[in-house]
mmCIF file of C-alpha atoms and ligand atoms in Angstrom:
data_model
loop_
_atom_site.group_PDB
_atom_site.id
_atom_site.type_symbol
_atom_site.label_atom_id
_atom_site.label_comp_id
_atom_site.label_asym_id
_atom_site.label_seq_id
_atom_site.Cartn_x
_atom_site.Cartn_y
_atom_site.Cartn_z
ATOM 1 C CA UNK A 1 -1.582 -9.784 9.473
ATOM 2 C CA UNK A 2 -2.962 -7.282 6.929
ATOM 3 C CA UNK A 3 -0.930 -4.157 6.436
ATOM 4 C CA UNK A 4 -2.413 -1.083 8.168
ATOM 5 C CA UNK A 5 -4.134 1.620 6.175
ATOM 6 C CA UNK A 6 -1.611 4.116 4.731
ATOM 7 C CA UNK A 7 -4.038 6.900 5.657
ATOM 8 C CA UNK A 8 -3.549 6.232 9.355
ATOM 9 C CA UNK A 9 -0.600 8.443 10.227
ATOM 10 C CA UNK A 10 1.691 8.739 13.206
ATOM 11 C CA UNK A 11 3.767 11.888 13.560
ATOM 12 C CA UNK A 12 7.161 11.672 15.340
ATOM 13 C CA UNK A 13 8.497 14.845 16.917
ATOM 14 C CA UNK A 14 11.301 15.929 19.223
ATOM 15 C CA UNK A 15 10.431 19.561 19.889
ATOM 16 C CA UNK A 16 8.340 22.542 18.847
ATOM 17 C CA UNK A 17 6.147 20.562 16.491
ATOM 18 C CA UNK A 18 4.993 23.297 14.153
ATOM 19 C CA UNK A 19 4.964 20.890 11.184
ATOM 20 C CA UNK A 20 3.020 18.380 13.317
ATOM 21 C CA UNK A 21 0.501 21.151 14.067
ATOM 22 C CA UNK A 22 0.141 21.907 10.353
ATOM 23 C CA UNK A 23 -0.349 18.183 9.602
ATOM 24 C CA UNK A 24 -2.945 17.791 12.295
ATOM 25 C CA UNK A 25 -4.868 20.928 11.281
ATOM 26 C CA UNK A 26 -4.956 19.773 7.638
ATOM 27 C CA UNK A 27 -6.360 16.422 8.798
ATOM 28 C CA UNK A 28 -9.341 18.275 10.369
ATOM 29 C CA UNK A 29 -10.779 19.090 6.975
ATOM 30 C CA UNK A 30 -13.924 17.018 6.208
ATOM 31 C CA UNK A 31 -12.353 15.674 3.035
ATOM 32 C CA UNK A 32 -8.894 15.092 4.565
ATOM 33 C CA UNK A 33 -6.789 12.394 2.925
ATOM 34 C CA UNK A 34 -5.319 11.099 6.152
ATOM 35 C CA UNK A 35 -6.003 10.810 9.870
ATOM 36 C CA UNK A 36 -3.485 11.428 12.608
ATOM 37 C CA UNK A 37 -3.830 8.457 14.976
ATOM 38 C CA UNK A 38 -0.721 9.002 17.153
ATOM 39 C CA UNK A 39 1.837 11.652 17.961
ATOM 40 C CA UNK A 40 5.072 10.149 19.393
ATOM 41 C CA UNK A 41 8.122 11.778 20.830
ATOM 42 C CA UNK A 42 11.519 10.743 22.205
ATOM 43 C CA UNK A 43 11.246 13.717 24.596
ATOM 44 C CA UNK A 44 8.436 13.698 27.127
ATOM 45 C CA UNK A 45 8.685 17.492 27.483
ATOM 46 C CA UNK A 46 8.476 18.249 23.753
ATOM 47 C CA UNK A 47 6.180 21.288 23.462
ATOM 48 C CA UNK A 48 4.375 19.701 20.549
ATOM 49 C CA UNK A 49 3.381 16.758 22.655
ATOM 50 C CA UNK A 50 1.359 18.902 25.078
ATOM 51 C CA UNK A 51 -0.389 20.494 22.147
ATOM 52 C CA UNK A 52 -1.308 17.128 20.666
ATOM 53 C CA UNK A 53 -2.481 15.801 24.038
ATOM 54 C CA UNK A 54 -4.692 18.899 24.577
ATOM 55 C CA UNK A 55 -6.117 18.254 21.141
ATOM 56 C CA UNK A 56 -7.242 14.769 22.215
ATOM 57 C CA UNK A 57 -4.744 12.916 20.011
ATOM 58 C CA UNK A 58 -3.235 9.689 21.384
ATOM 59 C CA UNK A 59 0.368 10.278 22.352
ATOM 60 C CA UNK A 60 3.415 8.134 23.038
ATOM 61 C CA UNK A 61 6.435 9.561 24.871
ATOM 62 C CA UNK A 62 9.549 7.567 25.651
ATOM 63 C CA UNK A 63 13.154 8.529 26.019
ATOM 64 C CA UNK A 64 15.806 6.117 24.812
ATOM 65 C CA UNK A 65 18.104 7.368 27.606
ATOM 66 C CA UNK A 66 18.931 4.510 29.947
ATOM 67 C CA UNK A 67 16.865 2.148 27.821
ATOM 68 C CA UNK A 68 19.122 1.747 24.803
ATOM 69 C CA UNK A 69 18.171 2.118 21.171
ATOM 70 C CA UNK A 70 16.944 -1.493 20.510
ATOM 71 C CA UNK A 71 14.503 -1.487 23.435
ATOM 72 C CA UNK A 72 13.394 2.095 22.695
ATOM 73 C CA UNK A 73 12.676 1.264 19.082
ATOM 74 C CA UNK A 74 10.937 -1.997 19.950
ATOM 75 C CA UNK A 75 8.587 -0.039 22.256
ATOM 76 C CA UNK A 76 8.001 2.639 19.604
ATOM 77 C CA UNK A 77 7.304 -0.021 16.996
ATOM 78 C CA UNK A 78 4.833 -1.733 19.339
ATOM 79 C CA UNK A 79 3.000 1.540 19.988
ATOM 80 C CA UNK A 80 2.813 2.261 16.265
ATOM 81 C CA UNK A 81 1.435 -1.184 15.525
ATOM 82 C CA UNK A 82 -1.038 -1.003 18.448
ATOM 83 C CA UNK A 83 -2.348 2.228 16.936
ATOM 84 C CA UNK A 84 -2.599 0.542 13.529
ATOM 85 C CA UNK A 85 -0.366 3.099 11.951
ATOM 86 C CA UNK A 86 0.168 2.808 8.178
ATOM 87 C CA UNK A 87 2.421 5.810 7.588
ATOM 88 C CA UNK A 88 5.013 7.498 9.816
ATOM 89 C CA UNK A 89 5.655 11.193 9.289
ATOM 90 C CA UNK A 90 8.821 12.511 10.878
ATOM 91 C CA UNK A 91 8.452 16.208 11.806
ATOM 92 C CA UNK A 92 11.466 17.587 13.552
ATOM 93 C CA UNK A 93 12.300 14.128 14.961
ATOM 94 C CA UNK A 94 15.936 14.535 15.858
ATOM 95 C CA UNK A 95 16.933 10.919 16.256
ATOM 96 C CA UNK A 96 18.296 8.590 13.597
ATOM 97 C CA UNK A 97 16.131 5.515 13.190
ATOM 98 C CA UNK A 98 18.151 2.302 12.998
ATOM 99 C CA UNK A 99 18.445 0.418 9.698
ATOM 100 C CA UNK A 100 16.390 -2.390 11.242
ATOM 101 C CA UNK A 101 13.532 -0.061 12.090
ATOM 102 C CA UNK A 102 13.654 1.583 8.634
ATOM 103 C CA UNK A 103 13.594 -1.871 7.023
ATOM 104 C CA UNK A 104 10.516 -2.890 9.015
ATOM 105 C CA UNK A 105 8.676 0.237 7.802
ATOM 106 C CA UNK A 106 10.241 0.352 4.378
ATOM 107 C CA UNK A 107 8.567 2.891 2.102
ATOM 108 C CA UNK A 108 6.183 3.977 4.799
ATOM 109 C CA UNK A 109 8.271 6.626 6.621
ATOM 110 C CA UNK A 110 8.449 10.208 5.315
ATOM 111 C CA UNK A 111 10.346 13.259 6.560
ATOM 112 C CA UNK A 112 10.473 16.964 5.915
ATOM 113 C CA UNK A 113 13.903 18.500 5.463
ATOM 114 C CA UNK A 114 14.665 22.245 5.233
ATOM 115 C CA UNK A 115 16.619 22.288 1.961
ATOM 116 C CA UNK A 116 16.176 21.476 -1.681
ATOM 117 C CA UNK A 117 17.516 17.923 -1.554
ATOM 118 C CA UNK A 118 19.908 16.539 -2.657
ATOM 119 C CA UNK A 119 21.580 19.805 -1.585
ATOM 120 C CA UNK A 120 22.397 20.238 2.103
ATOM 121 C CA UNK A 121 21.597 16.977 3.780
ATOM 122 C CA UNK A 122 22.037 17.089 7.565
ATOM 123 C CA UNK A 123 22.095 20.190 9.796
ATOM 124 C CA UNK A 124 22.556 23.976 9.333
ATOM 125 C CA UNK A 125 20.957 23.894 5.904
ATOM 126 C CA UNK A 126 20.053 27.599 5.765
ATOM 127 C CA UNK A 127 23.484 28.888 6.787
ATOM 128 C CA UNK A 128 25.058 26.598 4.230
ATOM 129 C CA UNK A 129 22.731 27.790 1.436
ATOM 130 C CA UNK A 130 23.505 31.407 2.231
ATOM 131 C CA UNK A 131 27.252 30.771 2.480
ATOM 132 C CA UNK A 132 27.169 29.084 -0.918
ATOM 133 C CA UNK A 133 25.626 32.153 -2.456
ATOM 134 C CA UNK A 134 22.464 30.322 -3.543
ATOM 135 C CA UNK A 135 19.588 32.392 -4.895
ATOM 136 C CA UNK A 136 16.976 29.899 -3.864
ATOM 137 C CA UNK A 137 16.468 27.737 -0.749
ATOM 138 C CA UNK A 138 13.499 25.610 0.161
ATOM 139 C CA UNK A 139 12.255 22.368 1.709
ATOM 140 C CA UNK A 140 11.715 18.787 0.667
ATOM 141 C CA UNK A 141 9.491 15.902 1.731
ATOM 142 C CA UNK A 142 11.199 12.593 1.107
ATOM 143 C CA UNK A 143 10.949 8.879 1.826
ATOM 144 C CA UNK A 144 13.178 7.826 4.746
ATOM 145 C CA UNK A 145 15.815 5.220 3.908
ATOM 146 C CA UNK A 146 18.938 4.067 5.709
ATOM 147 C CA UNK A 147 20.825 6.975 4.108
ATOM 148 C CA UNK A 148 20.357 10.276 5.997
ATOM 149 C CA UNK A 149 18.066 12.605 4.034
ATOM 150 C CA UNK A 150 18.745 10.363 1.049
ATOM 151 C CA UNK A 151 15.422 8.718 0.030
ATOM 152 C CA UNK A 152 13.268 9.625 -2.962
ATOM 153 C CA UNK A 153 11.928 13.144 -2.969
ATOM 154 C CA UNK A 154 8.145 13.345 -2.963
ATOM 155 C CA UNK A 155 7.691 17.083 -3.099
ATOM 156 C CA UNK A 156 9.619 20.363 -2.860
ATOM 157 C CA UNK A 157 8.914 24.057 -2.366
ATOM 158 C CA UNK A 158 11.325 26.816 -3.300
ATOM 159 C CA UNK A 159 11.930 29.942 -1.219
ATOM 160 C CA UNK A 160 14.006 32.796 -2.624
ATOM 161 C CA UNK A 161 17.028 33.917 -0.545
ATOM 162 C CA UNK A 162 16.728 37.673 -0.159
ATOM 163 C CA UNK A 163 19.520 40.240 0.210
ATOM 164 C CA UNK A 164 20.365 40.585 3.871
ATOM 165 C CA UNK A 165 18.944 37.181 4.839
ATOM 166 C CA UNK A 166 20.547 35.419 7.737
ATOM 167 C CA UNK A 167 19.875 31.794 8.657
ATOM 168 C CA UNK A 168 17.063 32.697 11.090
ATOM 169 C CA UNK A 169 15.184 34.939 8.673
ATOM 170 C CA UNK A 170 15.458 32.410 5.927
ATOM 171 C CA UNK A 171 14.457 29.595 8.259
ATOM 172 C CA UNK A 172 11.274 31.439 9.172
ATOM 173 C CA UNK A 173 10.168 31.789 5.532
ATOM 174 C CA UNK A 174 11.171 28.209 4.695
ATOM 175 C CA UNK A 175 9.176 27.020 7.738
ATOM 176 C CA UNK A 176 6.042 28.728 6.404
ATOM 177 C CA UNK A 177 6.604 26.864 3.130
ATOM 178 C CA UNK A 178 7.093 23.593 5.062
ATOM 179 C CA UNK A 179 3.691 24.037 6.680
ATOM 180 C CA UNK A 180 2.061 24.176 3.196
ATOM 181 C CA UNK A 181 4.188 21.514 1.539
ATOM 182 C CA UNK A 182 4.019 18.748 4.155
ATOM 183 C CA UNK A 183 0.253 18.331 4.448
ATOM 184 C CA UNK A 184 -0.194 18.489 0.664
ATOM 185 C CA UNK A 185 2.613 16.008 -0.058
ATOM 186 C CA UNK A 186 1.517 13.605 2.687
ATOM 187 C CA UNK A 187 -2.054 13.692 1.321
ATOM 188 C CA UNK A 188 -0.781 12.672 -2.132
ATOM 189 C CA UNK A 189 1.574 10.076 -0.644
ATOM 190 C CA UNK A 190 -1.050 8.190 1.312
ATOM 191 C CA UNK A 191 -3.425 8.152 -1.649
ATOM 192 C CA UNK A 192 -0.917 6.533 -4.069
HETATM 193 C C1 GRF B 1 11.836 21.847 10.507
HETATM 194 O O1 GRF B 1 12.588 22.887 9.948
HETATM 195 C C2 GRF B 1 12.028 20.604 9.706
HETATM 196 O O2 GRF B 1 12.218 20.815 8.353
HETATM 197 C C3 GRF B 1 13.216 19.985 10.318
HETATM 198 O O3 GRF B 1 13.108 20.289 11.681
HETATM 199 C C4 GRF B 1 12.352 21.440 11.869
HETATM 200 C C5 GRF B 1 11.238 21.057 12.765
HETATM 201 O O4 GRF B 1 10.429 22.157 13.176
HETATM 202 N N1 GRF B 1 13.262 18.590 10.047
HETATM 203 P P1 GRF B 1 9.035 21.893 13.876
HETATM 204 O O5 GRF B 1 9.307 21.083 15.178
HETATM 205 O O6 GRF B 1 8.162 21.148 12.976
HETATM 206 O O7 GRF B 1 8.495 23.250 14.276
#
Protein backbone atom coordinates (compact mmCIF):
# COMPACT_ATOMS: atom_id res chain seq x y z
CA UNK A 1 0.00 0.00 0.00
CA UNK A 2 1.35 3.46 -0.88
CA UNK A 3 2.36 5.60 2.09
CA UNK A 4 -0.16 8.31 2.96
CA UNK A 5 0.52 11.94 2.10
CA UNK A 6 2.66 13.59 4.81
CA UNK A 7 0.45 16.66 4.52
CA UNK A 8 -2.55 14.76 5.92
CA UNK A 9 -2.17 15.35 9.63
CA UNK A 10 -3.79 13.81 12.71
CA UNK A 11 -3.48 15.69 16.00
CA UNK A 12 -3.45 13.69 19.25
CA UNK A 13 -4.57 15.47 22.42
CA UNK A 14 -5.45 14.66 26.01
CA UNK A 15 -6.82 17.96 27.27
CA UNK A 16 -7.16 21.67 26.61
CA UNK A 17 -5.90 21.48 23.06
CA UNK A 18 -4.67 25.02 22.60
CA UNK A 19 -1.81 23.83 20.35
CA UNK A 20 -4.30 21.74 18.38
CA UNK A 21 -6.42 24.86 17.90
CA UNK A 22 -3.39 26.79 16.66
CA UNK A 23 -2.52 23.97 14.24
CA UNK A 24 -6.09 23.77 12.91
CA UNK A 25 -6.40 27.53 12.48
CA UNK A 26 -3.12 27.67 10.56
CA UNK A 27 -4.42 24.92 8.27
CA UNK A 28 -7.36 27.15 7.32
CA UNK A 29 -5.13 29.48 5.30
CA UNK A 30 -5.66 29.09 1.55
CA UNK A 31 -1.97 28.28 1.02
CA UNK A 32 -1.72 25.99 4.07
CA UNK A 33 1.02 23.35 3.91
CA UNK A 34 -1.01 20.65 5.63
CA UNK A 35 -4.59 19.53 6.27
CA UNK A 36 -5.92 18.29 9.61
CA UNK A 37 -7.84 15.11 8.79
CA UNK A 38 -8.38 13.76 12.31
CA UNK A 39 -8.23 14.86 15.94
CA UNK A 40 -7.83 11.91 18.31
CA UNK A 41 -7.89 11.73 22.08
CA UNK A 42 -7.41 9.15 24.80
CA UNK A 43 -9.97 11.11 26.85
CA UNK A 44 -13.49 11.40 25.49
CA UNK A 45 -14.10 14.50 27.62
CA UNK A 46 -10.99 16.37 26.45
CA UNK A 47 -12.11 19.99 25.94
CA UNK A 48 -10.18 20.17 22.69
CA UNK A 49 -12.20 17.31 21.27
CA UNK A 50 -15.48 19.23 21.54
CA UNK A 51 -13.86 22.21 19.83
CA UNK A 52 -12.65 20.03 16.94
CA UNK A 53 -16.02 18.32 16.61
CA UNK A 54 -17.82 21.67 16.48
CA UNK A 55 -15.38 22.70 13.79
CA UNK A 56 -16.45 19.74 11.63
CA UNK A 57 -13.19 17.83 11.96
CA UNK A 58 -13.34 14.03 12.17
CA UNK A 59 -12.62 12.91 15.70
CA UNK A 60 -11.60 9.66 17.35
CA UNK A 61 -11.98 9.22 21.11
CA UNK A 62 -11.01 6.07 22.95
CA UNK A 63 -9.78 5.43 26.46
CA UNK A 64 -7.24 2.67 27.01
CA UNK A 65 -8.78 2.07 30.46
CA UNK A 66 -10.15 -1.46 30.61
CA UNK A 67 -8.97 -2.11 27.08
CA UNK A 68 -5.24 -2.37 27.62
CA UNK A 69 -2.51 -0.62 25.71
CA UNK A 70 -2.10 -3.08 22.78
CA UNK A 71 -5.82 -3.06 21.91
CA UNK A 72 -6.04 0.70 22.41
CA UNK A 73 -3.08 1.38 20.15
CA UNK A 74 -4.33 -1.10 17.52
CA UNK A 75 -7.64 0.79 17.38
CA UNK A 76 -5.86 4.14 17.23
CA UNK A 77 -3.59 2.87 14.46
CA UNK A 78 -6.61 1.59 12.49
CA UNK A 79 -8.37 4.96 12.84
CA UNK A 80 -5.25 6.80 11.66
CA UNK A 81 -4.87 4.52 8.66
CA UNK A 82 -8.58 4.73 7.80
CA UNK A 83 -8.22 8.52 7.75
CA UNK A 84 -5.14 8.16 5.49
CA UNK A 85 -2.99 10.05 7.95
CA UNK A 86 0.59 10.72 6.88
CA UNK A 87 1.83 12.69 9.90
CA UNK A 88 0.88 12.49 13.58
CA UNK A 89 1.25 15.67 15.63
CA UNK A 90 1.14 15.16 19.40
CA UNK A 91 -0.24 18.24 21.15
CA UNK A 92 -0.54 17.76 24.88
CA UNK A 93 -1.03 14.02 24.42
CA UNK A 94 -0.19 12.72 27.87
CA UNK A 95 0.31 9.05 27.09
CA UNK A 96 3.54 7.31 26.15
CA UNK A 97 3.22 5.55 22.80
CA UNK A 98 4.67 2.04 22.81
CA UNK A 99 7.93 1.26 21.02
CA UNK A 100 5.92 -0.87 18.56
CA UNK A 101 3.60 1.99 17.69
CA UNK A 102 6.51 4.42 17.30
CA UNK A 103 8.29 1.92 15.03
CA UNK A 104 5.23 1.59 12.79
CA UNK A 105 5.09 5.37 12.37
CA UNK A 106 8.85 5.93 12.45
CA UNK A 107 9.83 9.47 11.48
CA UNK A 108 6.20 10.51 11.04
CA UNK A 109 5.29 11.49 14.62
CA UNK A 110 6.16 14.95 15.97
CA UNK A 111 5.61 16.52 19.39
CA UNK A 112 5.81 19.92 21.03
CA UNK A 113 7.62 20.10 24.34
CA UNK A 114 7.77 23.16 26.63
CA UNK A 115 11.53 23.44 27.04
CA UNK A 116 14.64 24.01 24.99
CA UNK A 117 15.52 20.36 24.44
CA UNK A 118 17.73 18.58 25.31
CA UNK A 119 17.21 20.47 28.58
CA UNK A 120 14.28 19.45 30.78
CA UNK A 121 12.81 16.38 29.20
CA UNK A 122 9.66 15.16 30.97
CA UNK A 123 7.40 17.17 33.27
CA UNK A 124 7.60 20.44 35.28
CA UNK A 125 9.88 22.04 32.72
CA UNK A 126 9.20 25.66 33.69
CA UNK A 127 9.72 25.18 37.42
CA UNK A 128 12.96 23.34 36.68
CA UNK A 129 14.24 26.10 34.35
CA UNK A 130 13.48 28.76 36.98
CA UNK A 131 15.05 26.71 39.78
CA UNK A 132 18.20 26.29 37.69
CA UNK A 133 18.49 30.07 37.34
CA UNK A 134 18.24 29.95 33.54
CA UNK A 135 17.87 33.28 31.73
CA UNK A 136 16.02 31.74 28.81
CA UNK A 137 13.29 29.10 28.52
CA UNK A 138 11.34 28.06 25.45
CA UNK A 139 9.77 25.26 23.49
CA UNK A 140 10.82 22.63 20.97
CA UNK A 141 9.15 20.64 18.22
CA UNK A 142 10.84 17.28 17.78
CA UNK A 143 10.50 13.90 16.14
CA UNK A 144 9.08 11.25 18.45
CA UNK A 145 11.29 8.22 19.05
CA UNK A 146 11.29 5.50 21.69
CA UNK A 147 13.24 7.83 24.00
CA UNK A 148 11.01 10.31 25.88
CA UNK A 149 11.44 13.81 24.39
CA UNK A 150 14.62 12.50 22.78
CA UNK A 151 14.14 12.64 18.98
CA UNK A 152 15.70 15.13 16.58
CA UNK A 153 14.71 18.73 17.19
CA UNK A 154 12.96 20.33 14.21
CA UNK A 155 12.46 23.83 15.59
CA UNK A 156 12.76 25.87 18.77
CA UNK A 157 11.62 29.23 20.12
CA UNK A 158 13.28 31.01 23.03
CA UNK A 159 11.37 32.89 25.71
CA UNK A 160 13.23 35.03 28.26
CA UNK A 161 12.71 34.24 31.94
CA UNK A 162 11.81 37.52 33.63
CA UNK A 163 12.49 38.62 37.21
CA UNK A 164 9.59 37.48 39.39
CA UNK A 165 8.48 34.75 36.98
CA UNK A 166 6.83 31.72 38.47
CA UNK A 167 6.11 28.53 36.57
CA UNK A 168 2.58 29.64 35.63
CA UNK A 169 3.58 33.03 34.29
CA UNK A 170 6.43 31.55 32.32
CA UNK A 171 4.20 28.75 31.02
CA UNK A 172 1.74 31.30 29.67
CA UNK A 173 4.40 33.12 27.64
CA UNK A 174 5.98 29.87 26.44
CA UNK A 175 2.53 28.64 25.38
CA UNK A 176 2.08 31.73 23.19
CA UNK A 177 5.43 30.90 21.57
CA UNK A 178 4.32 27.27 21.12
CA UNK A 179 1.27 28.43 19.18
CA UNK A 180 3.53 30.22 16.68
CA UNK A 181 6.29 27.61 16.53
CA UNK A 182 4.21 24.46 16.06
CA UNK A 183 2.25 25.41 12.91
CA UNK A 184 5.36 26.88 11.27
CA UNK A 185 7.55 23.87 12.08
CA UNK A 186 4.89 21.35 11.07
CA UNK A 187 4.45 23.17 7.74
CA UNK A 188 8.19 22.85 7.06
CA UNK A 189 8.27 19.24 8.24
CA UNK A 190 5.51 17.98 5.95
CA UNK A 191 7.05 19.74 2.96
CA UNK A 192 10.49 18.10 3.32
C1 LIG B 1 1.86 22.30 26.07
O1 LIG B 1 2.59 23.07 26.97
C2 LIG B 1 2.78 21.37 25.32
O2 LIG B 1 4.06 21.89 25.11
C3 LIG B 1 2.86 20.18 26.23
O3 LIG B 1 1.57 20.07 26.80
C4 LIG B 1 0.92 21.33 26.79
C5 LIG B 1 -0.36 21.12 26.04
O4 LIG B 1 -1.19 22.26 26.05
N1 LIG B 1 3.30 19.02 25.52
P1 LIG B 1 -2.43 22.35 25.07
O5 LIG B 1 -3.32 21.15 25.37
O6 LIG B 1 -1.92 22.34 23.68
O7 LIG B 1 -3.13 23.63 25.42
